[in-house]
PDB file of C-alpha atoms in Angstrom:
ATOM      1  CA  MET A   1       0.000   0.000   0.000  1.00 54.00           C
ATOM      2  CA  GLY A   2       1.303   3.412  -0.866  1.00 57.00           C
ATOM      3  CA  LEU A   3       1.796   6.291   1.506  1.00 50.00           C
ATOM      4  CA  ALA A   4      -1.133   8.200   0.008  1.00 54.00           C
ATOM      5  CA  ALA A   5      -3.544   5.339   0.631  1.00 53.00           C
ATOM      6  CA  CYS A   6      -2.309   4.878   4.187  1.00 53.00           C
ATOM      7  CA  SER A   7      -2.683   8.554   4.899  1.00 55.00           C
ATOM      8  CA  SER A   8      -6.225   8.533   3.514  1.00 58.00           C
ATOM      9  CA  ASN A   9      -7.204   5.651   5.751  1.00 58.00           C
ATOM     10  CA  GLU A  10      -5.787   7.348   8.823  1.00 58.00           C
ATOM     11  CA  THR A  11      -7.678  10.552   8.035  1.00 59.00           C
ATOM     12  CA  ALA A  12     -10.927   8.654   7.639  1.00 58.00           C
ATOM     13  CA  SER A  13     -10.330   6.823  10.915  1.00 61.00           C
ATOM     14  CA  THR A  14      -9.545  10.069  12.715  1.00 64.00           C
ATOM     15  CA  SER A  15     -12.655  11.709  11.322  1.00 65.00           C
ATOM     16  CA  LYS A  16     -14.745   8.758  12.427  1.00 64.00           C
ATOM     17  CA  ASP A  17     -13.279   8.819  15.909  1.00 66.00           C
ATOM     18  CA  SER A  18     -13.859  12.552  16.139  1.00 71.00           C
ATOM     19  CA  LYS A  19     -17.512  12.167  15.218  1.00 70.00           C
ATOM     20  CA  ALA A  20     -17.905   9.388  17.739  1.00 71.00           C
ATOM     21  CA  GLU A  21     -16.361  11.538  20.432  1.00 74.00           C
ATOM     22  CA  GLU A  22     -18.553  14.445  19.430  1.00 75.00           C
ATOM     23  CA  LYS A  23     -21.599  12.220  19.618  1.00 73.00           C
ATOM     24  CA  VAL A  24     -20.597  10.950  23.031  1.00 71.00           C
ATOM     25  CA  GLN A  25     -19.897  14.496  24.178  1.00 77.00           C
ATOM     26  CA  LYS A  26     -23.308  15.673  22.997  1.00 74.00           C
ATOM     27  CA  ALA A  27     -24.948  12.747  24.712  1.00 73.00           C
ATOM     28  CA  GLU A  28     -23.103  13.581  27.904  1.00 75.00           C
ATOM     29  CA  GLU A  29     -24.037  17.246  27.616  1.00 75.00           C
ATOM     30  CA  LYS A  30     -27.638  16.310  26.988  1.00 76.00           C
ATOM     31  CA  GLU A  31     -27.611  13.992  29.963  1.00 77.00           C
ATOM     32  CA  LYS A  32     -25.952  16.667  32.056  1.00 76.00           C
ATOM     33  CA  ALA A  33     -28.522  19.267  30.972  1.00 75.00           C
ATOM     34  CA  LYS A  34     -31.309  16.814  31.734  1.00 76.00           C
ATOM     35  CA  LYS A  35     -29.836  16.096  35.136  1.00 76.00           C
ATOM     36  CA  GLU A  36     -29.416  19.815  35.883  1.00 74.00           C
ATOM     37  CA  LYS A  37     -32.996  20.439  34.850  1.00 78.00           C
ATOM     38  CA  GLU A  38     -34.212  17.652  37.107  1.00 76.00           C
ATOM     39  CA  GLU A  39     -32.081  18.996  39.935  1.00 76.00           C
ATOM     40  CA  GLN A  40     -33.496  22.482  39.399  1.00 78.00           C
ATOM     41  CA  LYS A  41     -36.984  21.048  39.324  1.00 74.00           C
ATOM     42  CA  GLU A  42     -36.348  19.124  42.525  1.00 74.00           C
ATOM     43  CA  ALA A  43     -34.797  22.188  44.144  1.00 68.00           C
ATOM     44  CA  GLU A  44     -37.831  24.263  43.175  1.00 75.00           C
ATOM     45  CA  LYS A  45     -40.099  21.566  44.550  1.00 75.00           C
ATOM     46  CA  GLN A  46     -38.186  21.533  47.817  1.00 76.00           C
ATOM     47  CA  ARG A  47     -38.254  25.333  47.979  1.00 76.00           C
ATOM     48  CA  LYS A  48     -42.021  25.388  47.546  1.00 76.00           C
ATOM     49  CA  GLN A  49     -42.402  22.640  50.130  1.00 77.00           C
ATOM     50  CA  GLN A  50     -40.243  24.585  52.561  1.00 75.00           C
ATOM     51  CA  GLU A  51     -42.283  27.737  51.953  1.00 76.00           C
ATOM     52  CA  LYS A  52     -45.470  25.777  52.532  1.00 78.00           C
ATOM     53  CA  GLU A  53     -44.120  24.287  55.743  1.00 75.00           C
ATOM     54  CA  LYS A  54     -42.913  27.724  56.859  1.00 75.00           C
ATOM     55  CA  LYS A  55     -46.340  29.249  56.247  1.00 78.00           C
ATOM     56  CA  GLU A  56     -48.020  26.406  58.111  1.00 78.00           C
ATOM     57  CA  GLN A  57     -45.610  26.853  61.008  1.00 77.00           C
ATOM     58  CA  GLU A  58     -46.243  30.603  61.048  1.00 76.00           C
ATOM     59  CA  LYS A  59     -49.978  29.993  60.949  1.00 82.00           C
ATOM     60  CA  LYS A  60     -49.761  27.531  63.827  1.00 79.00           C
ATOM     61  CA  ALA A  61     -47.526  29.916  65.761  1.00 74.00           C
ATOM     62  CA  ASN A  62     -49.989  32.775  65.220  1.00 81.00           C
ATOM     63  CA  GLU A  63     -52.912  30.585  66.229  1.00 82.00           C
ATOM     64  CA  GLU A  64     -51.071  29.440  69.338  1.00 82.00           C
ATOM     65  CA  GLN A  65     -50.142  33.014  70.193  1.00 81.00           C
ATOM     66  CA  LYS A  66     -53.745  34.148  69.742  1.00 84.00           C
ATOM     67  CA  LYS A  67     -54.933  31.247  71.863  1.00 83.00           C
ATOM     68  CA  GLN A  68     -52.519  32.181  74.632  1.00 81.00           C
ATOM     69  CA  GLN A  69     -53.556  35.834  74.415  1.00 82.00           C
ATOM     70  CA  ASP A  70     -57.242  34.881  74.600  1.00 80.00           C
ATOM     71  CA  GLU A  71     -56.600  32.652  77.601  1.00 79.00           C
ATOM     72  CA  ALA A  72     -54.604  35.389  79.306  1.00 75.00           C
ATOM     73  CA  LYS A  73     -57.384  37.870  78.597  1.00 77.00           C
ATOM     74  CA  LYS A  74     -59.975  35.531  80.061  1.00 73.00           C
ATOM     75  CA  LYS A  75     -57.901  35.178  83.205  1.00 72.00           C
ATOM     76  CA  GLU A  76     -57.626  38.956  83.490  1.00 69.00           C
ATOM     77  CA  GLU A  77     -61.331  39.527  82.986  1.00 65.00           C
ATOM     78  CA  PRO A  78     -63.414  39.417  86.167  1.00 63.00           C
ATOM     79  CA  LYS A  79     -65.562  36.357  86.495  1.00 57.00           C
ATOM     80  CA  PRO A  80     -69.219  36.943  85.707  1.00 57.00           C
ATOM     81  CA  VAL A  81     -71.089  37.711  88.880  1.00 50.00           C
ATOM     82  CA  VAL A  82     -74.405  38.808  87.423  1.00 52.00           C
ATOM     83  CA  ASN A  83     -76.241  35.597  88.266  1.00 80.00           C
ATOM     84  CA  THR A  84     -75.142  35.700  91.907  1.00 91.00           C
ATOM     85  CA  ASP A  85     -75.905  39.398  92.142  1.00 92.00           C
ATOM     86  CA  LYS A  86     -79.293  38.888  90.547  1.00 93.00           C
ATOM     87  CA  ALA A  87     -80.316  36.434  93.259  1.00 93.00           C
ATOM     88  CA  THR A  88     -78.935  38.719  95.972  1.00 94.00           C
ATOM     89  CA  TYR A  89     -80.743  41.712  94.516  1.00 94.00           C
ATOM     90  CA  GLU A  90     -84.080  39.958  94.108  1.00 94.00           C
ATOM     91  CA  ASN A  91     -84.013  38.352  97.560  1.00 94.00           C
ATOM     92  CA  GLU A  92     -82.242  40.881  99.777  1.00 93.00           C
ATOM     93  CA  VAL A  93     -82.157  44.285  98.090  1.00 95.00           C
ATOM     94  CA  LYS A  94     -85.258  44.756  95.953  1.00 95.00           C
ATOM     95  CA  PRO A  95     -87.861  43.857  98.629  1.00 96.00           C
ATOM     96  CA  THR A  96     -86.576  46.604 100.955  1.00 96.00           C
ATOM     97  CA  ILE A  97     -86.369  49.145  98.136  1.00 96.00           C
ATOM     98  CA  ASP A  98     -89.888  48.310  96.952  1.00 96.00           C
ATOM     99  CA  GLU A  99     -91.164  48.665 100.504  1.00 97.00           C
ATOM    100  CA  MET A 100     -89.518  52.078 100.944  1.00 98.00           C
ATOM    101  CA  ILE A 101     -90.816  53.411  97.617  1.00 97.00           C
ATOM    102  CA  LYS A 102     -94.305  52.170  98.466  1.00 97.00           C
ATOM    103  CA  GLU A 103     -94.160  53.893 101.851  1.00 98.00           C
ATOM    104  CA  TYR A 104     -92.846  57.062 100.201  1.00 98.00           C
ATOM    105  CA  ASP A 105     -95.945  57.198  97.988  1.00 96.00           C
ATOM    106  CA  GLU A 106     -98.354  56.186 100.766  1.00 97.00           C
ATOM    107  CA  ILE A 107     -97.259  59.023 103.061  1.00 96.00           C
ATOM    108  CA  TRP A 108     -97.863  61.481 100.244  1.00 94.00           C
ATOM    109  CA  ASN A 109    -101.218  60.083  99.218  1.00 94.00           C
ATOM    110  CA  GLN A 110    -102.534  59.636 102.766  1.00 92.00           C
ATOM    111  CA  ASP A 111    -101.308  62.753 104.572  1.00 90.00           C
ATOM    112  CA  TRP A 112    -100.326  65.344 102.007  1.00 88.00           C
ATOM    113  CA  ARG A 113    -102.349  65.067  98.828  1.00 86.00           C
ATOM    114  CA  PRO A 114    -105.855  65.226 100.410  1.00 81.00           C
ATOM    115  CA  ILE A 115    -105.147  68.595 102.001  1.00 78.00           C
ATOM    116  CA  TRP A 116    -102.378  70.165  99.919  1.00 73.00           C
ATOM    117  CA  GLY A 117    -104.525  71.288  96.983  1.00 70.00           C
ATOM    118  CA  GLU A 118    -106.707  73.464  99.176  1.00 68.00           C
ATOM    119  CA  ALA A 119    -103.802  74.520 101.392  1.00 62.00           C
ATOM    120  CA  SER A 120    -101.776  75.817  98.458  1.00 62.00           C
ATOM    121  CA  LYS A 121    -104.731  77.862  97.161  1.00 66.00           C
ATOM    122  CA  ASN A 122    -106.180  79.268 100.387  1.00 67.00           C
ATOM    123  CA  PRO A 123    -104.369  78.083 103.529  1.00 61.00           C
ATOM    124  CA  GLU A 124    -106.382  80.473 105.712  1.00 65.00           C
ATOM    125  CA  SER A 125    -109.599  78.600 104.901  1.00 68.00           C
ATOM    126  CA  LEU A 126    -108.340  75.361 106.425  1.00 72.00           C
ATOM    127  CA  ASP A 127    -108.633  74.168 109.986  1.00 80.00           C
ATOM    128  CA  LYS A 128    -105.210  75.056 111.363  1.00 83.00           C
ATOM    129  CA  ASN A 129    -105.196  72.137 113.788  1.00 87.00           C
ATOM    130  CA  ALA A 130    -106.094  69.640 111.059  1.00 84.00           C
ATOM    131  CA  LEU A 131    -103.445  71.078 108.734  1.00 85.00           C
ATOM    132  CA  LYS A 132    -100.858  71.102 111.524  1.00 89.00           C
ATOM    133  CA  GLU A 133    -101.626  67.477 112.367  1.00 91.00           C
ATOM    134  CA  LYS A 134    -101.273  66.365 108.757  1.00 90.00           C
ATOM    135  CA  MET A 135     -98.033  68.269 108.193  1.00 92.00           C
ATOM    136  CA  GLU A 136     -96.530  66.886 111.408  1.00 94.00           C
ATOM    137  CA  SER A 137     -97.464  63.403 110.249  1.00 94.00           C
ATOM    138  CA  VAL A 138     -95.827  64.079 106.877  1.00 95.00           C
ATOM    139  CA  ALA A 139     -92.620  65.348 108.478  1.00 96.00           C
ATOM    140  CA  ASN A 140     -92.408  62.565 111.066  1.00 97.00           C
ATOM    141  CA  ARG A 141     -93.196  59.732 108.671  1.00 97.00           C
ATOM    142  CA  TYR A 142     -90.709  60.936 106.070  1.00 98.00           C
ATOM    143  CA  ASP A 143     -88.091  61.349 108.815  1.00 97.00           C
ATOM    144  CA  ALA A 144     -88.683  57.743 109.865  1.00 98.00           C
ATOM    145  CA  LEU A 145     -88.417  56.614 106.245  1.00 97.00           C
ATOM    146  CA  SER A 146     -85.190  58.576 105.839  1.00 97.00           C
ATOM    147  CA  LYS A 147     -83.760  56.762 108.859  1.00 97.00           C
ATOM    148  CA  LYS A 148     -84.783  53.415 107.401  1.00 97.00           C
ATOM    149  CA  ASN A 149     -83.071  54.348 104.138  1.00 97.00           C
ATOM    150  CA  THR A 150     -79.896  55.361 106.005  1.00 96.00           C
ATOM    151  CA  GLU A 151     -79.810  51.973 107.735  1.00 95.00           C
ATOM    152  CA  PHE A 152     -80.358  50.154 104.431  1.00 93.00           C
ATOM    153  CA  LYS A 153     -77.020  48.437 103.700  1.00 91.00           C
ATOM    154  CA  SER A 154     -78.056  45.365 101.689  1.00 90.00           C
ATOM    155  CA  GLY A 155     -76.566  46.849  98.524  1.00 89.00           C
ATOM    156  CA  SER A 156     -73.097  46.144  99.916  1.00 91.00           C
ATOM    157  CA  LYS A 157     -73.787  42.416  99.478  1.00 92.00           C
ATOM    158  CA  LEU A 158     -73.572  42.791  95.699  1.00 94.00           C
ATOM    159  CA  THR A 159     -70.228  41.753  94.204  1.00 93.00           C
ATOM    160  CA  ASP A 160     -70.222  43.936  91.083  1.00 94.00           C
ATOM    161  CA  PRO A 161     -68.687  47.323  92.032  1.00 94.00           C
ATOM    162  CA  VAL A 162     -70.737  49.120  89.364  1.00 95.00           C
ATOM    163  CA  LEU A 163     -73.975  47.724  90.789  1.00 95.00           C
ATOM    164  CA  LYS A 164     -72.875  48.662  94.291  1.00 95.00           C
ATOM    165  CA  GLU A 165     -72.222  52.212  93.144  1.00 96.00           C
ATOM    166  CA  LYS A 166     -75.643  52.464  91.478  1.00 96.00           C
ATOM    167  CA  ILE A 167     -77.450  51.168  94.571  1.00 96.00           C
ATOM    168  CA  GLU A 168     -75.534  53.621  96.748  1.00 96.00           C
ATOM    169  CA  LYS A 169     -76.524  56.434  94.393  1.00 97.00           C
ATOM    170  CA  PHE A 170     -80.155  55.323  94.692  1.00 97.00           C
ATOM    171  CA  ARG A 171     -79.854  55.364  98.476  1.00 97.00           C
ATOM    172  CA  VAL A 172     -78.374  58.884  98.512  1.00 97.00           C
ATOM    173  CA  GLU A 173     -80.912  60.346  96.069  1.00 98.00           C
ATOM    174  CA  PHE A 174     -83.853  58.606  97.744  1.00 98.00           C
ATOM    175  CA  GLY A 175     -82.666  59.893 101.114  1.00 98.00           C
ATOM    176  CA  LEU A 176     -82.609  63.441  99.763  1.00 98.00           C
ATOM    177  CA  ALA A 177     -86.104  62.984  98.318  1.00 98.00           C
ATOM    178  CA  THR A 178     -87.502  61.926 101.715  1.00 98.00           C
ATOM    179  CA  ASN A 179     -85.702  64.797 103.460  1.00 98.00           C
ATOM    180  CA  TYR A 180     -87.119  67.373 101.056  1.00 98.00           C
ATOM    181  CA  ARG A 181     -90.657  66.083 101.591  1.00 97.00           C
ATOM    182  CA  SER A 182     -90.165  66.114 105.340  1.00 97.00           C
ATOM    183  CA  ASN A 183     -88.931  69.685 105.001  1.00 97.00           C
ATOM    184  CA  ALA A 184     -92.070  70.594 103.055  1.00 95.00           C
ATOM    185  CA  GLY A 185     -94.286  69.462 105.932  1.00 94.00           C
ATOM    186  CA  ARG A 186     -92.126  71.294 108.456  1.00 95.00           C
ATOM    187  CA  ALA A 187     -92.192  74.494 106.387  1.00 94.00           C
ATOM    188  CA  VAL A 188     -95.998  74.568 106.404  1.00 91.00           C
ATOM    189  CA  ASN A 189     -96.085  74.069 110.174  1.00 92.00           C
ATOM    190  CA  GLN A 190     -93.652  76.950 110.656  1.00 93.00           C
ATOM    191  CA  GLY A 191     -96.209  79.156 108.909  1.00 90.00           C
ATOM    192  CA  ILE A 192     -99.042  77.779 111.032  1.00 88.00           C
ATOM    193  CA  LYS A 193     -97.081  78.473 114.217  1.00 89.00           C
ATOM    194  CA  GLY A 194     -96.355  82.005 113.060  1.00 88.00           C
ATOM    195  CA  LEU A 195     -92.608  81.487 112.953  1.00 90.00           C
ATOM    196  CA  ALA A 196     -92.566  82.919 109.431  1.00 90.00           C
ATOM    197  CA  PRO A 197     -95.106  84.387 106.992  1.00 90.00           C
ATOM    198  CA  MET A 198     -97.464  81.650 105.793  1.00 83.00           C
ATOM    199  CA  LYS A 199     -97.086  82.606 102.149  1.00 86.00           C
ATOM    200  CA  ASP A 200     -93.315  82.402 102.417  1.00 91.00           C
ATOM    201  CA  ARG A 201     -93.504  78.993 104.095  1.00 90.00           C
ATOM    202  CA  MET A 202     -95.941  77.680 101.472  1.00 88.00           C
ATOM    203  CA  ASN A 203     -93.507  78.738  98.743  1.00 92.00           C
ATOM    204  CA  GLU A 204     -90.707  76.975 100.600  1.00 94.00           C
ATOM    205  CA  ALA A 205     -92.865  73.850 100.844  1.00 92.00           C
ATOM    206  CA  GLN A 206     -93.589  73.912  97.106  1.00 92.00           C
ATOM    207  CA  LYS A 207     -89.890  74.341  96.364  1.00 96.00           C
ATOM    208  CA  SER A 208     -89.052  71.346  98.577  1.00 96.00           C
ATOM    209  CA  VAL A 209     -91.696  69.233  96.861  1.00 95.00           C
ATOM    210  CA  LYS A 210     -90.218  69.990  93.428  1.00 96.00           C
ATOM    211  CA  LEU A 211     -86.726  69.127  94.663  1.00 98.00           C
ATOM    212  CA  SER A 212     -87.982  65.876  96.173  1.00 97.00           C
ATOM    213  CA  ASP A 213     -89.561  64.912  92.852  1.00 97.00           C
ATOM    214  CA  GLN A 214     -86.272  65.488  91.017  1.00 98.00           C
ATOM    215  CA  LYS A 215     -84.309  63.485  93.573  1.00 98.00           C
ATOM    216  CA  LEU A 216     -86.771  60.613  93.310  1.00 98.00           C
ATOM    217  CA  ILE A 217     -86.387  60.631  89.519  1.00 97.00           C
ATOM    218  CA  ASN A 218     -82.602  60.396  89.946  1.00 98.00           C
ATOM    219  CA  ALA A 219     -82.960  57.550  92.439  1.00 97.00           C
ATOM    220  CA  VAL A 220     -85.263  55.541  90.195  1.00 96.00           C
ATOM    221  CA  ALA A 221     -82.947  56.135  87.212  1.00 96.00           C
ATOM    222  CA  SER A 222     -80.058  54.507  89.099  1.00 96.00           C
ATOM    223  CA  LEU A 223     -82.330  51.670  90.126  1.00 95.00           C
ATOM    224  CA  THR A 224     -83.413  51.137  86.524  1.00 95.00           C
ATOM    225  CA  GLU A 225     -79.774  50.825  85.423  1.00 96.00           C
ATOM    226  CA  VAL A 226     -79.169  48.142  88.047  1.00 95.00           C
ATOM    227  CA  GLU A 227     -82.267  46.162  87.140  1.00 94.00           C
ATOM    228  CA  SER A 228     -81.579  46.476  83.421  1.00 94.00           C
ATOM    229  CA  LYS A 229     -78.091  45.026  83.879  1.00 93.00           C
ATOM    230  CA  LEU A 230     -79.391  42.202  86.066  1.00 93.00           C
ATOM    231  CA  GLY A 231     -82.403  41.489  83.870  1.00 91.00           C
ATOM    232  CA  VAL A 232     -84.865  42.219  86.665  1.00 91.00           C
ATOM    233  CA  SER A 233     -88.292  43.743  86.122  1.00 86.00           C
ATOM    234  CA  ARG A 234     -89.144  46.865  88.147  1.00 76.00           C
ATOM    235  CA  ASN A 235     -92.634  45.576  88.948  1.00 68.00           C
TER     236      ASN A 235
END
């Protein structure tokens, strides 16, 4: 074989080997690219899974934190005492209050109202002894009721401080109402006894009556707030 033929064969062999290597290289690159793609895909999958787990952990942590905060808040909040106070109010407070309000109205209707209309128009036309007797009864009975109200301490048995405060306000305002009505009866008697001009004393009595009405309104307003909170009917 000549040198030219030998050289040709070697060139062909080299070219063939080069193509084979190129093919192998491409296959390797393809495999490498495929592997990298799969690795990227897996990495992305893991990243998403980690994000999901992180969000779930954050959610659980937030829920747990909220739960702890709610429990702490419940511990801080005063325990409901309305039911206990309702029973105490209905059994130990309300009966005395109802009795005092009833007596307050009875004194007025029995001793004052029957004679006051005529007395305020023309006091000179009335029997002075009869008027004096009625006004003394008014003053004395309202004084006795005021004392009963002062001794009324059942409101302190309530556990809710707001309810206690409202009952105490009722007691103060009701006490003032009874005192003003007692003062009205006393004012009229001062006129009868000649200690002061009758007209002046009648005006003083009317002023005291108006003040007593306002104080009673205030007292009942406080009572209504208590009974509304406890779910108790006034009547």
